[in-house]
Amino acid sequence: MNKSSIAFGYRSRTVRNRLFSGRASVRLLTVSAVLFLVAVGLAAVALTHGDYPLTLQQVFATLFGGERGFEWTIVAGWRLPIAIAAVVFGALLGIGGAIFQSLTRNPLGAPDVIGFDAGAYTAVVVTILVIDTRSYWYMASAALIGGMGTAFVVYVLSYRRGIQGFRMIIVGIGVAAMLASVNTYLVSRAELDDALSVGYWGAGSIARVTWAPMIPALVIAAAIVVSAVLLAPAMRRLELGDDAAVTLGTRPGAARLGLIVTGVATVAVVTAAAGPISFIALAAPQVARRLTRSPGVSLLASAAMGAALLSGAHLLSLLIAQAYRPVPVGLITVCLGGGYLIWLLIRETQQRYGLAR
Amino acid sequence: MSPTERTKGEMTDSSGKADPAGGRPRVVVEDATIGYDKRTISDRLSVAIPDGSFTAIIGPNGCGKSTLLRALARVLTPSTGAVLLDGKEISSYKSKEVARRLGLLPQSSLAPDGIRVADLVARGRAPYQNLIHQWRPSDEDAVAAALAATRLTELSGRLVDELSGGQRQRVWVAMLLAQDTPIMLLDEPTTFLDIAHQYELMELFRTFHDEGKTIVCVLHDLNQAARYADHLIVMRDGRIITTGTPHDVITADLVEDVFGLRALVAPDPVTGTPSVIPLDPRTATVRPVEPHDADPNHVSPLPRRQESTR
């Protein structure tokens, strides 16, 4: 019945009924579903690891058994928010990366590369050191303001009769470097205790996430996902260039503003709860794109990939903690992502300047 | 009423608001000042696009042709005056509403990495889609029809990056066609194409026109404009010099006046429409031989440089 008369060049499924009609690539859906399952699986395995090792059966028995004992406190009270954070924050970072890579039309245009992470982090550090608060709402608001402020500065500095992706990235890298030195300065002037906690937090760790910040974070995350779904069609049209986007019924200014706010919000939520976690936003959309062979970056696949990557990094950090000593998850993503960034930079310069391989 | 008469009536009446219903063209520019940021390209421009016409906008580089077209497509907003669509200011419509009536083929568009032909053409359906209805049967039919009309059905599964320049431009035209608008705005659609692909594309636009669409096309090639358009808008320095049918508008005086080029205007031997043949500046004193009154003993009807030394 729904046999498509058009050869799209890949397998796709069309769903049509009274309430809904849509078409999607089978490969995109399959890859995204598998990645989400992998993310949840890795997070579940992570529940068993820690100073008090449990088996997977014990974890499930504790979670669904109804007993509220010591193991319940460990699993549901301490480890579960961290495992959820790994999946949800990973997905958020994937969405943020996809949004900015789409806006800049460049695989380097991730919020962590162009300074939005650093801006959010600076604002949070200032909040901790000056206002002396650890309230999640304060930190999240500060992160959002810092991220938006940085986005505004980068946008204005790179505006020359319109925004060109590559210029925005170069300006953003410069702004990120300046903010990094501000962060270092702030930490160096702080009290020892503050400096230690800010420093550890600055490495990007989800290991100390508790339910208190997770609940508001989940609420904001839900809002971000809704906003991303609503803005996704406009994002697709902006990829064709502003003129084409206008002619297809988009208001580029409004759509771009909405996308920037949503993208910065992903960074702000994560930074406020866990500190800056780099390279997930950079790598997830591109790795997902290669797996799904989707045109441009896909929000769904990027979110799934981000979740899988961060859950994987989280589990890895727990394994390292068991074998050696605790390592913040941000350090792992930086190490893995750094290699990826070097490869990406080499490839980009080769393509841009036509250097022979 | 011929398109020319209607436009001339409209031009003189551009300030009047009381227009008889139905008598006014769908696309009207009233007293609009158009430009980029601080640079004004056109000051207080008024023009109307005759309904159902194949209008070509011609003029030298930088004369404001594309700027006018971009204002018609609401990519640019006039700082004073207005662009009216069906009697209402174009910016007062919902964005998608305009997108169902009028479509633009921009001078350059960007294809996302790794996109395939049918997917890109399907993006032309955006004005008809929403969150819950993303792929109705009407979308599928429109895309299939657009692919067939542009002879891309065979290529529909190919990557856009792998296509030739001519094929790629056909993909963008197919996207515009899938948008299914009664008014099509084309910004230099044939630039960068070889001559065969240029005429292939112009023929395609002619079939769209024959099917009842209003076409507005910025063109560089005067001969193409005269051959395909039934209404010309001639611009220079941001102003409209004249409008009318190719036969009335394209004269040697106008070409010299607008483009600063001395040329012979002769009927195109194939279509009979005016065609512009630049004079050789070194032999311009010699009266060129016009094709129709050429001496039958002459092998070539065109003037030769050696003839000047005779």
Coordinates of C-alpha atoms in Angstrom, one line a residue, chain A residues 2-10 14-23 105 159 161 229-230 233 235-251 289 293-296, chain B residues 36-37 39 70 73-75 91 93-96 99 102-104 106 109-110 112-116 118-120 123-124 126-127 131-137 140 143-144 147 156-157 172 175 179:
Chain A
N2 CA 2.7 2.4 1.0
K3 CA 5.0 1.3 -1.7
S4 CA 6.8 4.5 -2.6
S5 CA 6.8 5.4 -6.3
I6 CA 10.0 7.4 -5.9
A7 CA 13.4 5.8 -5.7
F8 CA 15.1 7.6 -2.8
G9 CA 18.3 5.6 -3.1
Y10 CA 18.0 4.0 0.4
T14 CA 6.4 5.6 5.1
V15 CA 3.8 5.8 7.8
R16 CA 0.4 7.3 7.0
N17 CA -2.8 7.4 8.9
R18 CA -5.4 9.9 9.9
L19 CA -3.3 11.5 12.6
F20 CA 0.2 11.3 11.2
S21 CA 2.2 11.0 8.0
G22 CA 5.9 10.7 7.7
R23 CA 8.8 9.0 6.1
R105 CA 27.7 23.9 8.1
Y159 CA 29.3 39.0 11.6
R161 CA 27.0 40.9 6.3
V229 CA 11.9 18.6 17.6
L230 CA 9.9 21.8 16.8
P233 CA 12.4 21.3 10.1
M235 CA 17.1 23.7 10.8
R236 CA 16.8 21.4 7.7
R237 CA 15.8 24.4 5.6
L238 CA 18.5 26.7 6.9
E239 CA 21.0 24.1 5.7
L240 CA 20.0 25.0 2.1
G241 CA 21.1 28.6 2.5
D242 CA 19.1 31.6 3.8
D243 CA 17.5 32.4 0.4
A244 CA 16.2 28.9 -0.1
A245 CA 15.1 28.8 3.6
V246 CA 13.1 32.0 3.1
T247 CA 11.5 30.8 -0.1
L248 CA 10.4 27.6 1.7
G249 CA 8.7 29.6 4.4
T250 CA 11.3 30.0 7.1
R251 CA 12.1 33.2 9.0
R289 CA 26.2 10.7 10.3
R293 CA 24.5 7.9 6.0
S294 CA 21.9 10.6 6.6
P295 CA 22.1 13.9 4.6
G296 CA 23.5 16.5 7.0
Chain B
Y36 CA 21.6 45.9 1.6
D37 CA 22.3 47.2 5.1
R39 CA 23.6 50.6 0.7
R70 CA 15.1 39.1 -4.0
A73 CA 10.8 36.9 -2.9
R74 CA 10.8 38.7 0.4
V75 CA 14.5 37.8 1.0
S91 CA 5.5 40.7 4.9
Y93 CA 1.4 37.0 5.3
K94 CA 2.4 33.9 7.2
S95 CA 5.7 32.8 5.9
K96 CA 4.4 29.4 4.7
A99 CA 5.8 30.0 0.2
L102 CA 5.6 32.2 -4.8
G103 CA 8.9 30.3 -5.0
L104 CA 12.5 31.5 -5.7
P106 CA 18.3 31.5 -5.7
S109 CA 21.9 27.2 -2.8
L110 CA 23.7 24.7 -0.7
P112 CA 23.7 19.3 2.6
D113 CA 26.5 16.8 2.6
G114 CA 25.5 13.4 1.4
I115 CA 21.9 14.3 0.3
R116 CA 20.3 12.4 -2.5
A118 CA 14.8 12.8 -4.3
D119 CA 15.4 13.9 -0.7
L120 CA 16.5 17.4 -1.8
R123 CA 12.5 19.6 0.7
G124 CA 10.5 21.8 -1.7
A126 CA 8.2 22.2 3.3
P127 CA 5.5 24.8 3.0
L131 CA 4.9 18.3 12.6
I132 CA 2.2 15.7 12.2
H133 CA 1.9 15.7 8.4
Q134 CA 5.4 15.3 7.0
W135 CA 4.7 13.1 4.0
R136 CA 1.2 13.1 2.6
P137 CA 0.3 11.4 -0.7
E140 CA 4.8 12.2 -2.9
V143 CA 7.9 15.2 -5.9
A144 CA 7.4 12.4 -8.4
L147 CA 11.3 14.6 -10.9
S156 CA 16.5 10.2 -8.0
G157 CA 18.5 7.9 -5.8
W172 CA 17.2 22.8 -7.7
M175 CA 12.8 21.4 -5.8
Q179 CA 6.9 23.6 -4.1

